Amino acid sequence: MDFSKFLDDNFDVKDWVNGAFKTVQKEAPGKVDSHAATLVMKLQLFIQEVNNAIEETSHQALQNMPRALRDMEALKQEASFLKEQMILVKEDIRKFEQDTAQSMQVLVEIDEVKSRMQMASEALQEADKWSTLSADIEETLKSQDIEAISAKLTSMQNSLAMLVDTPDYSEKCVHLEALKNRLEAMASPQIVAAFNSQSVDQARLFVKVFVAVDRMPQLLTYYYKCHKGQLVSVWQELCQSDLSLDHQLREFYDTLLATWHSQVQWTCQVFRNPYEIVTVLQIQTLGAIVPSIPVCLSTAIEKASQEDKLHVLLDLHDSTVHFAKGLEAAMLPHLGETNLVKVTELVTAIHSPYVPYQLQYGDLEGSNLLIQISAIPLERGELIDSVQELSQSVNKVFSLAGSGVDRCVKLTDGLAFCGLLKALKGLFSKYVADFASTLQSIRKKCKLEEIANGSLFQEDWTAFQNSIRIIATCGEILRQFGDFEQQLSNRILSTAGKYLSESYSPRSLTGIQETSCSDKKSSAKNPWQEYHYLLKGNPSEYASLLEMLYTLKEKGTGNFILLSEPRAALARLNQQAHQLAFDSVFLRIKQQLAQVPRMETWNAGTMGETLTEDLPTFSLAPLEYISNIGQYIMSLPLHLEPFVTQEDPALELALHSGKLPYPPEQGDEVPELDNMADYWLGSIARATMHTYCESILQISELTAHATKQLVTDIDYLSNVMDALGLQPSRTLQQIATALKAKPEEFRQAAKGLPRRLTSAIAAMRSIQY
């Protein structure tokens, strides 16, 4: 039986019991009880054995305890004895130091004197060498043995260091420099040949020589001059070719990149700091080429047409960015071995030609967008064509805006977002102005400003249907503008957010300083990634950018309005579209009501007027003008049906954003607000009643028969309103009350009615009250 499992840390009683009975259950299920009894007996025997072992072990431990105590006591005594001996040794050392301190001081002073005497001896020997070397140098120079001359000059240089306090020290320095110049002049042809032929052995020799005579900067000057001249020649050949500037730059940048790789490989075998040397070569080359890149850029942009200027600039900038990325990838593995100050200078030299254009990016983009939007037609000769152009212009405009954002990121890496916002505001301002001008033209085409003479009534719903399409277009503009503004906020934060430091605080003097300080720290990591032009180029715009980024980060991109002016202008444009649609519906009613004050019916007596004065009002039929209006209003729900049945999110957005004239009167129930068709129907009905009231008050004279006729007309219009579920206006009800009152009861009926209304009706009816 295996009892080792009882020693496991994760021993489980249930698992052990189940395992012990598993074999019995398979082989002899009937012997489970006897097997259990056997297990119990074995466990009891095992427990007894364990108890015996524990008792025996405890007994042995008790017997060994006295001996262990004796050993510990002996160890304690030995430790005490050792401590006493250590104290005695320490005392002996202290006494020895006191006795020998003065002798050691004397020995130290004697050693110092010896060292000084040796230095003086060496100095005298070196000083004596100067005379000997000065006499021998001319012979050595005649031999033109570069290494021998270098050795002599090095020895003279060491001797001169010992003669600093002599009266003729400065003359000797001048003489030594003259000898070095002669050596350099003698070696210069060989140096140039070595650098041009890329001879490693020769170059190493000259490095050794020039380091020895302390002329390494002059040797590097020869190196830069040789390779810089070759690169400048390549550029001049490219400038004289028929290639475009874009291709010239790409070819030249490819040459510079190839030069970087080849020269790094060569200089690693020759110089101590090869990466810094090749970096300086690139800097000097970019500064030496004629014509310079800034001049070439300026010429190319001036030659380009107004609409192509930004496109040309972006193509040229792409070439430069491609080169910069290639050079960064080549330098990145060895960035820690490179002088980061020189790398920063190289990055600046590469990107600086574009800084003037980047600083005026907002103006360049603004002009570009205005040129492009001017090419988008909004108006055509036919009404339906103009409406179609308005609809198709939406995607074009937002495509222009999106392209502007892409150009801003490509050209300025997000630093010119403030200028971009200015350009976008100009774009949308121009679009809104052109759109509004087209709406005015459509109004003229629909003759909405003309009031036709005569009573001929013709229904024409074409203008209204086109107006609905324009409202849907406005809704699509509002929808896309909201999406665009949200995407723009996200793009600004994701692209330019890296310029915002954690310590930035808006409207503080330290905000920009802290940010620039953090930029300097991060520039130690990778100058290629940390370069930006705006802090030095335009500090105020940089501060505005940081403040905008901070606000976007704090409020969230969905809660900060970047383009508030265009948003308000587009809302006004939507309002104009609503007014156009409203006027196109109300025009027929307005034309009918315009003739009411001039109708001869009101003051012309009839042959049977004296007989009909006492007839009830219901015996009269409404006149044609009010019948036309009533039938027209009753047909409105059919034409307003698209508001209810058409599933168009853009149209729905525009309708909910716009407002109609003649809102419900205060205190009136406004069930039509729950449904846009009812809302429009209510507005047109209120406009009808308001205009009708004003037309009635302009009637100069009413006969008794005309008064009853007018009451009949008003009642008919009120019945039409009731049939549509609308309430007659209070003014219309008050006019009806004043018209229905008999002359003798007019004074009483006029109480509680507006003075202007009662006076006008009394004058019409020739009533004195």
PDB file of N, CA and C in Angstrom, residues 205-290:
ATOM      1  N   LEU A 205      46.894  57.410 -43.275  1.00  0.00           N
ATOM      2  CA  LEU A 205      48.196  58.046 -43.047  1.00  0.00           C
ATOM      3  C   LEU A 205      48.027  59.528 -42.770  1.00  0.00           C
ATOM      4  N   PHE A 206      47.221  60.182 -43.605  1.00  0.00           N
ATOM      5  CA  PHE A 206      47.053  61.626 -43.428  1.00  0.00           C
ATOM      6  C   PHE A 206      46.272  61.945 -42.143  1.00  0.00           C
ATOM      7  N   VAL A 207      45.338  61.086 -41.775  1.00  0.00           N
ATOM      8  CA  VAL A 207      44.642  61.287 -40.508  1.00  0.00           C
ATOM      9  C   VAL A 207      45.636  61.216 -39.355  1.00  0.00           C
ATOM     10  N   LYS A 208      46.534  60.223 -39.414  1.00  0.00           N
ATOM     11  CA  LYS A 208      47.551  60.079 -38.362  1.00  0.00           C
ATOM     12  C   LYS A 208      48.448  61.314 -38.304  1.00  0.00           C
ATOM     13  N   VAL A 209      48.884  61.790 -39.472  1.00  0.00           N
ATOM     14  CA  VAL A 209      49.766  62.955 -39.544  1.00  0.00           C
ATOM     15  C   VAL A 209      49.076  64.206 -39.026  1.00  0.00           C
ATOM     16  N   PHE A 210      47.868  64.452 -39.475  1.00  0.00           N
ATOM     17  CA  PHE A 210      47.186  65.702 -39.124  1.00  0.00           C
ATOM     18  C   PHE A 210      46.698  65.693 -37.675  1.00  0.00           C
ATOM     19  N   VAL A 211      46.403  64.515 -37.157  1.00  0.00           N
ATOM     20  CA  VAL A 211      46.081  64.445 -35.730  1.00  0.00           C
ATOM     21  C   VAL A 211      47.318  64.780 -34.908  1.00  0.00           C
ATOM     22  N   ALA A 212      48.482  64.292 -35.345  1.00  0.00           N
ATOM     23  CA  ALA A 212      49.727  64.528 -34.611  1.00  0.00           C
ATOM     24  C   ALA A 212      50.085  66.009 -34.574  1.00  0.00           C
ATOM     25  N   VAL A 213      49.863  66.712 -35.673  1.00  0.00           N
ATOM     26  CA  VAL A 213      50.228  68.141 -35.715  1.00  0.00           C
ATOM     27  C   VAL A 213      49.040  69.031 -35.358  1.00  0.00           C
ATOM     28  N   ASP A 214      47.981  68.425 -34.857  1.00  0.00           N
ATOM     29  CA  ASP A 214      46.814  69.185 -34.396  1.00  0.00           C
ATOM     30  C   ASP A 214      46.183  69.995 -35.541  1.00  0.00           C
ATOM     31  N   ARG A 215      46.048  69.345 -36.705  1.00  0.00           N
ATOM     32  CA  ARG A 215      45.452  70.014 -37.867  1.00  0.00           C
ATOM     33  C   ARG A 215      44.288  69.204 -38.441  1.00  0.00           C
ATOM     34  N   MET A 216      43.570  68.439 -37.612  1.00  0.00           N
ATOM     35  CA  MET A 216      42.488  67.595 -38.100  1.00  0.00           C
ATOM     36  C   MET A 216      41.368  68.400 -38.776  1.00  0.00           C
ATOM     37  N   PRO A 217      40.950  69.558 -38.248  1.00  0.00           N
ATOM     38  CA  PRO A 217      39.892  70.331 -38.946  1.00  0.00           C
ATOM     39  C   PRO A 217      40.271  70.676 -40.385  1.00  0.00           C
ATOM     40  N   GLN A 218      41.593  70.989 -40.611  1.00  0.00           N
ATOM     41  CA  GLN A 218      42.012  71.323 -41.967  1.00  0.00           C
ATOM     42  C   GLN A 218      41.912  70.096 -42.889  1.00  0.00           C
ATOM     43  N   LEU A 219      42.230  68.903 -42.351  1.00  0.00           N
ATOM     44  CA  LEU A 219      42.105  67.701 -43.160  1.00  0.00           C
ATOM     45  C   LEU A 219      40.646  67.447 -43.534  1.00  0.00           C
ATOM     46  N   LEU A 220      39.740  67.647 -42.583  1.00  0.00           N
ATOM     47  CA  LEU A 220      38.311  67.470 -42.867  1.00  0.00           C
ATOM     48  C   LEU A 220      37.827  68.481 -43.902  1.00  0.00           C
ATOM     49  N   THR A 221      38.429  69.676 -43.879  1.00  0.00           N
ATOM     50  CA  THR A 221      38.064  70.677 -44.882  1.00  0.00           C
ATOM     51  C   THR A 221      38.380  70.165 -46.283  1.00  0.00           C
ATOM     52  N   TYR A 222      39.559  69.521 -46.446  1.00  0.00           N
ATOM     53  CA  TYR A 222      39.899  68.919 -47.737  1.00  0.00           C
ATOM     54  C   TYR A 222      38.880  67.838 -48.120  1.00  0.00           C
ATOM     55  N   TYR A 223      38.477  67.025 -47.136  1.00  0.00           N
ATOM     56  CA  TYR A 223      37.516  65.954 -47.412  1.00  0.00           C
ATOM     57  C   TYR A 223      36.179  66.537 -47.885  1.00  0.00           C
ATOM     58  N   TYR A 224      35.681  67.538 -47.134  1.00  0.00           N
ATOM     59  CA  TYR A 224      34.394  68.152 -47.499  1.00  0.00           C
ATOM     60  C   TYR A 224      34.478  68.799 -48.887  1.00  0.00           C
ATOM     61  N   LYS A 225      35.600  69.470 -49.147  1.00  0.00           N
ATOM     62  CA  LYS A 225      35.735  70.194 -50.414  1.00  0.00           C
ATOM     63  C   LYS A 225      35.721  69.222 -51.599  1.00  0.00           C
ATOM     64  N   CYS A 226      36.419  68.083 -51.451  1.00  0.00           N
ATOM     65  CA  CYS A 226      36.475  67.117 -52.561  1.00  0.00           C
ATOM     66  C   CYS A 226      35.085  66.571 -52.888  1.00  0.00           C
ATOM     67  N   HIS A 227      34.374  66.062 -51.877  1.00  0.00           N
ATOM     68  CA  HIS A 227      33.091  65.406 -52.143  1.00  0.00           C
ATOM     69  C   HIS A 227      31.971  66.420 -52.380  1.00  0.00           C
ATOM     70  N   LYS A 228      32.064  67.558 -51.715  1.00  0.00           N
ATOM     71  CA  LYS A 228      31.049  68.589 -51.943  1.00  0.00           C
ATOM     72  C   LYS A 228      31.107  69.087 -53.379  1.00  0.00           C
ATOM     73  N   GLY A 229      32.319  69.235 -53.906  1.00  0.00           N
ATOM     74  CA  GLY A 229      32.456  69.682 -55.295  1.00  0.00           C
ATOM     75  C   GLY A 229      31.821  68.706 -56.265  1.00  0.00           C
ATOM     76  N   GLN A 230      31.997  67.399 -56.000  1.00  0.00           N
ATOM     77  CA  GLN A 230      31.390  66.398 -56.880  1.00  0.00           C
ATOM     78  C   GLN A 230      29.867  66.481 -56.847  1.00  0.00           C
ATOM     79  N   LEU A 231      29.294  66.650 -55.650  1.00  0.00           N
ATOM     80  CA  LEU A 231      27.833  66.701 -55.508  1.00  0.00           C
ATOM     81  C   LEU A 231      27.262  67.976 -56.119  1.00  0.00           C
ATOM     82  N   VAL A 232      27.977  69.085 -55.951  1.00  0.00           N
ATOM     83  CA  VAL A 232      27.519  70.352 -56.547  1.00  0.00           C
ATOM     84  C   VAL A 232      27.506  70.238 -58.077  1.00  0.00           C
ATOM     85  N   SER A 233      28.494  69.550 -58.633  1.00  0.00           N
ATOM     86  CA  SER A 233      28.534  69.363 -60.088  1.00  0.00           C
ATOM     87  C   SER A 233      27.344  68.538 -60.570  1.00  0.00           C
ATOM     88  N   VAL A 234      26.987  67.518 -59.792  1.00  0.00           N
ATOM     89  CA  VAL A 234      25.816  66.709 -60.144  1.00  0.00           C
ATOM     90  C   VAL A 234      24.566  67.580 -60.186  1.00  0.00           C
ATOM     91  N   TRP A 235      24.389  68.456 -59.210  1.00  0.00           N
ATOM     92  CA  TRP A 235      23.221  69.335 -59.148  1.00  0.00           C
ATOM     93  C   TRP A 235      23.193  70.297 -60.339  1.00  0.00           C
ATOM     94  N   GLN A 236      24.345  70.855 -60.671  1.00  0.00           N
ATOM     95  CA  GLN A 236      24.383  71.809 -61.785  1.00  0.00           C
ATOM     96  C   GLN A 236      24.049  71.126 -63.112  1.00  0.00           C
ATOM     97  N   GLU A 237      24.513  69.886 -63.283  1.00  0.00           N
ATOM     98  CA  GLU A 237      24.163  69.142 -64.500  1.00  0.00           C
ATOM     99  C   GLU A 237      22.657  68.875 -64.560  1.00  0.00           C
ATOM    100  N   LEU A 238      22.071  68.551 -63.412  1.00  0.00           N
ATOM    101  CA  LEU A 238      20.627  68.318 -63.386  1.00  0.00           C
ATOM    102  C   LEU A 238      19.853  69.594 -63.710  1.00  0.00           C
ATOM    103  N   CYS A 239      20.328  70.731 -63.185  1.00  0.00           N
ATOM    104  CA  CYS A 239      19.631  72.006 -63.434  1.00  0.00           C
ATOM    105  C   CYS A 239      19.676  72.392 -64.911  1.00  0.00           C
ATOM    106  N   GLN A 240      20.725  71.968 -65.596  1.00  0.00           N
ATOM    107  CA  GLN A 240      20.850  72.307 -67.012  1.00  0.00           C
ATOM    108  C   GLN A 240      20.102  71.327 -67.916  1.00  0.00           C
ATOM    109  N   SER A 241      19.578  70.248 -67.333  1.00  0.00           N
ATOM    110  CA  SER A 241      18.838  69.265 -68.125  1.00  0.00           C
ATOM    111  C   SER A 241      17.406  69.744 -68.356  1.00  0.00           C
ATOM    112  N   ASP A 242      16.647  68.980 -69.137  1.00  0.00           N
ATOM    113  CA  ASP A 242      15.261  69.329 -69.451  1.00  0.00           C
ATOM    114  C   ASP A 242      14.274  68.738 -68.454  1.00  0.00           C
ATOM    115  N   LEU A 243      14.764  68.105 -67.410  1.00  0.00           N
ATOM    116  CA  LEU A 243      13.873  67.492 -66.419  1.00  0.00           C
ATOM    117  C   LEU A 243      13.142  68.558 -65.623  1.00  0.00           C
ATOM    118  N   SER A 244      11.958  68.198 -65.144  1.00  0.00           N
ATOM    119  CA  SER A 244      11.224  69.116 -64.266  1.00  0.00           C
ATOM    120  C   SER A 244      11.938  69.207 -62.922  1.00  0.00           C
ATOM    121  N   LEU A 245      11.631  70.253 -62.171  1.00  0.00           N
ATOM    122  CA  LEU A 245      12.290  70.445 -60.874  1.00  0.00           C
ATOM    123  C   LEU A 245      12.022  69.259 -59.957  1.00  0.00           C
ATOM    124  N   ASP A 246      10.833  68.695 -60.031  1.00  0.00           N
ATOM    125  CA  ASP A 246      10.494  67.539 -59.203  1.00  0.00           C
ATOM    126  C   ASP A 246      11.454  66.377 -59.489  1.00  0.00           C
ATOM    127  N   HIS A 247      11.688  66.092 -60.774  1.00  0.00           N
ATOM    128  CA  HIS A 247      12.607  65.015 -61.142  1.00  0.00           C
ATOM    129  C   HIS A 247      14.057  65.382 -60.804  1.00  0.00           C
ATOM    130  N   GLN A 248      14.406  66.647 -60.970  1.00  0.00           N
ATOM    131  CA  GLN A 248      15.762  67.080 -60.602  1.00  0.00           C
ATOM    132  C   GLN A 248      16.023  66.843 -59.110  1.00  0.00           C
ATOM    133  N   LEU A 249      15.049  67.215 -58.288  1.00  0.00           N
ATOM    134  CA  LEU A 249      15.212  67.011 -56.848  1.00  0.00           C
ATOM    135  C   LEU A 249      15.314  65.532 -56.509  1.00  0.00           C
ATOM    136  N   ARG A 250      14.469  64.708 -57.118  1.00  0.00           N
ATOM    137  CA  ARG A 250      14.510  63.273 -56.823  1.00  0.00           C
ATOM    138  C   ARG A 250      15.872  62.677 -57.196  1.00  0.00           C
ATOM    139  N   GLU A 251      16.377  63.056 -58.374  1.00  0.00           N
ATOM    140  CA  GLU A 251      17.679  62.551 -58.798  1.00  0.00           C
ATOM    141  C   GLU A 251      18.781  63.005 -57.836  1.00  0.00           C
ATOM    142  N   PHE A 252      18.749  64.271 -57.460  1.00  0.00           N
ATOM    143  CA  PHE A 252      19.787  64.806 -56.568  1.00  0.00           C
ATOM    144  C   PHE A 252      19.698  64.171 -55.184  1.00  0.00           C
ATOM    145  N   TYR A 253      18.462  64.021 -54.675  1.00  0.00           N
ATOM    146  CA  TYR A 253      18.304  63.397 -53.364  1.00  0.00           C
ATOM    147  C   TYR A 253      18.758  61.935 -53.390  1.00  0.00           C
ATOM    148  N   ASP A 254      18.497  61.242 -54.484  1.00  0.00           N
ATOM    149  CA  ASP A 254      18.985  59.866 -54.600  1.00  0.00           C
ATOM    150  C   ASP A 254      20.507  59.827 -54.558  1.00  0.00           C
ATOM    151  N   THR A 255      21.145  60.812 -55.205  1.00  0.00           N
ATOM    152  CA  THR A 255      22.611  60.891 -55.180  1.00  0.00           C
ATOM    153  C   THR A 255      23.111  61.144 -53.763  1.00  0.00           C
ATOM    154  N   LEU A 256      22.448  62.070 -53.051  1.00  0.00           N
ATOM    155  CA  LEU A 256      22.851  62.358 -51.675  1.00  0.00           C
ATOM    156  C   LEU A 256      22.710  61.119 -50.789  1.00  0.00           C
ATOM    157  N   LEU A 257      21.630  60.377 -50.974  1.00  0.00           N
ATOM    158  CA  LEU A 257      21.408  59.188 -50.153  1.00  0.00           C
ATOM    159  C   LEU A 257      22.436  58.108 -50.470  1.00  0.00           C
ATOM    160  N   ALA A 258      22.748  57.938 -51.730  1.00  0.00           N
ATOM    161  CA  ALA A 258      23.787  56.970 -52.113  1.00  0.00           C
ATOM    162  C   ALA A 258      25.144  57.399 -51.560  1.00  0.00           C
ATOM    163  N   THR A 259      25.394  58.710 -51.602  1.00  0.00           N
ATOM    164  CA  THR A 259      26.646  59.230 -51.044  1.00  0.00           C
ATOM    165  C   THR A 259      26.734  58.948 -49.545  1.00  0.00           C
ATOM    166  N   TRP A 260      25.612  59.102 -48.846  1.00  0.00           N
ATOM    167  CA  TRP A 260      25.597  58.814 -47.403  1.00  0.00           C
ATOM    168  C   TRP A 260      26.048  57.371 -47.146  1.00  0.00           C
ATOM    169  N   HIS A 261      25.440  56.428 -47.846  1.00  0.00           N
ATOM    170  CA  HIS A 261      25.773  55.023 -47.609  1.00  0.00           C
ATOM    171  C   HIS A 261      27.226  54.721 -47.965  1.00  0.00           C
ATOM    172  N   SER A 262      27.673  55.206 -49.104  1.00  0.00           N
ATOM    173  CA  SER A 262      29.042  54.893 -49.532  1.00  0.00           C
ATOM    174  C   SER A 262      30.080  55.567 -48.634  1.00  0.00           C
ATOM    175  N   GLN A 263      29.828  56.821 -48.268  1.00  0.00           N
ATOM    176  CA  GLN A 263      30.809  57.548 -47.465  1.00  0.00           C
ATOM    177  C   GLN A 263      30.843  57.070 -46.014  1.00  0.00           C
ATOM    178  N   VAL A 264      29.713  56.653 -45.490  1.00  0.00           N
ATOM    179  CA  VAL A 264      29.720  56.103 -44.136  1.00  0.00           C
ATOM    180  C   VAL A 264      30.570  54.832 -44.108  1.00  0.00           C
ATOM    181  N   GLN A 265      30.389  54.010 -45.130  1.00  0.00           N
ATOM    182  CA  GLN A 265      31.167  52.771 -45.199  1.00  0.00           C
ATOM    183  C   GLN A 265      32.674  53.071 -45.305  1.00  0.00           C
ATOM    184  N   TRP A 266      33.039  54.116 -46.063  1.00  0.00           N
ATOM    185  CA  TRP A 266      34.458  54.454 -46.256  1.00  0.00           C
ATOM    186  C   TRP A 266      35.041  55.162 -45.037  1.00  0.00           C
ATOM    187  N   THR A 267      34.320  56.150 -44.519  1.00  0.00           N
ATOM    188  CA  THR A 267      34.843  56.933 -43.386  1.00  0.00           C
ATOM    189  C   THR A 267      34.956  56.098 -42.118  1.00  0.00           C
ATOM    190  N   CYS A 268      34.142  55.033 -41.997  1.00  0.00           N
ATOM    191  CA  CYS A 268      34.271  54.171 -40.817  1.00  0.00           C
ATOM    192  C   CYS A 268      35.662  53.534 -40.745  1.00  0.00           C
ATOM    193  N   GLN A 269      36.328  53.418 -41.898  1.00  0.00           N
ATOM    194  CA  GLN A 269      37.665  52.823 -41.935  1.00  0.00           C
ATOM    195  C   GLN A 269      38.762  53.856 -41.736  1.00  0.00           C
ATOM    196  N   VAL A 270      38.371  55.157 -41.741  1.00  0.00           N
ATOM    197  CA  VAL A 270      39.387  56.212 -41.754  1.00  0.00           C
ATOM    198  C   VAL A 270      39.294  57.113 -40.527  1.00  0.00           C
ATOM    199  N   PHE A 271      38.100  57.603 -40.242  1.00  0.00           N
ATOM    200  CA  PHE A 271      37.931  58.611 -39.198  1.00  0.00           C
ATOM    201  C   PHE A 271      37.342  57.994 -37.928  1.00  0.00           C
ATOM    202  N   ARG A 272      37.524  58.737 -36.843  1.00  0.00           N
ATOM    203  CA  ARG A 272      36.987  58.267 -35.557  1.00  0.00           C
ATOM    204  C   ARG A 272      35.482  58.473 -35.457  1.00  0.00           C
ATOM    205  N   ASN A 273      34.954  59.572 -35.971  1.00  0.00           N
ATOM    206  CA  ASN A 273      33.519  59.899 -35.886  1.00  0.00           C
ATOM    207  C   ASN A 273      32.916  59.977 -37.286  1.00  0.00           C
ATOM    208  N   PRO A 274      32.789  58.857 -37.957  1.00  0.00           N
ATOM    209  CA  PRO A 274      32.375  58.876 -39.374  1.00  0.00           C
ATOM    210  C   PRO A 274      30.969  59.435 -39.582  1.00  0.00           C
ATOM    211  N   TYR A 275      30.013  59.129 -38.693  1.00  0.00           N
ATOM    212  CA  TYR A 275      28.626  59.555 -38.915  1.00  0.00           C
ATOM    213  C   TYR A 275      28.491  61.072 -38.818  1.00  0.00           C
ATOM    214  N   GLU A 276      29.189  61.668 -37.895  1.00  0.00           N
ATOM    215  CA  GLU A 276      29.141  63.128 -37.794  1.00  0.00           C
ATOM    216  C   GLU A 276      29.770  63.773 -39.019  1.00  0.00           C
ATOM    217  N   ILE A 277      30.873  63.202 -39.509  1.00  0.00           N
ATOM    218  CA  ILE A 277      31.571  63.784 -40.663  1.00  0.00           C
ATOM    219  C   ILE A 277      30.691  63.739 -41.906  1.00  0.00           C
ATOM    220  N   VAL A 278      30.033  62.605 -42.150  1.00  0.00           N
ATOM    221  CA  VAL A 278      29.171  62.500 -43.343  1.00  0.00           C
ATOM    222  C   VAL A 278      27.934  63.391 -43.173  1.00  0.00           C
ATOM    223  N   THR A 279      27.451  63.537 -41.937  1.00  0.00           N
ATOM    224  CA  THR A 279      26.331  64.460 -41.691  1.00  0.00           C
ATOM    225  C   THR A 279      26.709  65.885 -42.057  1.00  0.00           C
ATOM    226  N   VAL A 280      27.906  66.321 -41.643  1.00  0.00           N
ATOM    227  CA  VAL A 280      28.368  67.677 -41.973  1.00  0.00           C
ATOM    228  C   VAL A 280      28.533  67.826 -43.482  1.00  0.00           C
ATOM    229  N   LEU A 281      29.002  66.760 -44.154  1.00  0.00           N
ATOM    230  CA  LEU A 281      29.128  66.814 -45.618  1.00  0.00           C
ATOM    231  C   LEU A 281      27.774  67.085 -46.267  1.00  0.00           C
ATOM    232  N   GLN A 282      26.713  66.430 -45.791  1.00  0.00           N
ATOM    233  CA  GLN A 282      25.368  66.654 -46.337  1.00  0.00           C
ATOM    234  C   GLN A 282      24.910  68.098 -46.088  1.00  0.00           C
ATOM    235  N   ILE A 283      25.187  68.597 -44.880  1.00  0.00           N
ATOM    236  CA  ILE A 283      24.776  69.970 -44.541  1.00  0.00           C
ATOM    237  C   ILE A 283      25.468  70.969 -45.457  1.00  0.00           C
ATOM    238  N   GLN A 284      26.810  70.810 -45.608  1.00  0.00           N
ATOM    239  CA  GLN A 284      27.559  71.763 -46.432  1.00  0.00           C
ATOM    240  C   GLN A 284      27.142  71.686 -47.900  1.00  0.00           C
ATOM    241  N   THR A 285      26.843  70.470 -48.364  1.00  0.00           N
ATOM    242  CA  THR A 285      26.418  70.327 -49.762  1.00  0.00           C
ATOM    243  C   THR A 285      25.103  71.052 -50.011  1.00  0.00           C
ATOM    244  N   LEU A 286      24.129  70.868 -49.124  1.00  0.00           N
ATOM    245  CA  LEU A 286      22.827  71.530 -49.296  1.00  0.00           C
ATOM    246  C   LEU A 286      22.961  73.051 -49.246  1.00  0.00           C
ATOM    247  N   GLY A 287      23.960  73.531 -48.511  1.00  0.00           N
ATOM    248  CA  GLY A 287      24.148  74.982 -48.431  1.00  0.00           C
ATOM    249  C   GLY A 287      24.974  75.548 -49.573  1.00  0.00           C
ATOM    250  N   ALA A 288      25.668  74.685 -50.333  1.00  0.00           N
ATOM    251  CA  ALA A 288      26.597  75.172 -51.355  1.00  0.00           C
ATOM    252  C   ALA A 288      26.043  75.116 -52.771  1.00  0.00           C
ATOM    253  N   ILE A 289      24.975  74.333 -52.999  1.00  0.00           N
ATOM    254  CA  ILE A 289      24.506  74.164 -54.384  1.00  0.00           C
ATOM    255  C   ILE A 289      23.948  75.472 -54.937  1.00  0.00           C
ATOM    256  N   VAL A 290      24.219  75.684 -56.203  1.00  0.00           N
ATOM    257  CA  VAL A 290      23.769  76.897 -56.914  1.00  0.00           C
ATOM    258  C   VAL A 290      23.158  76.462 -58.241  1.00  0.00           C
TER     259      VAL A 290
END
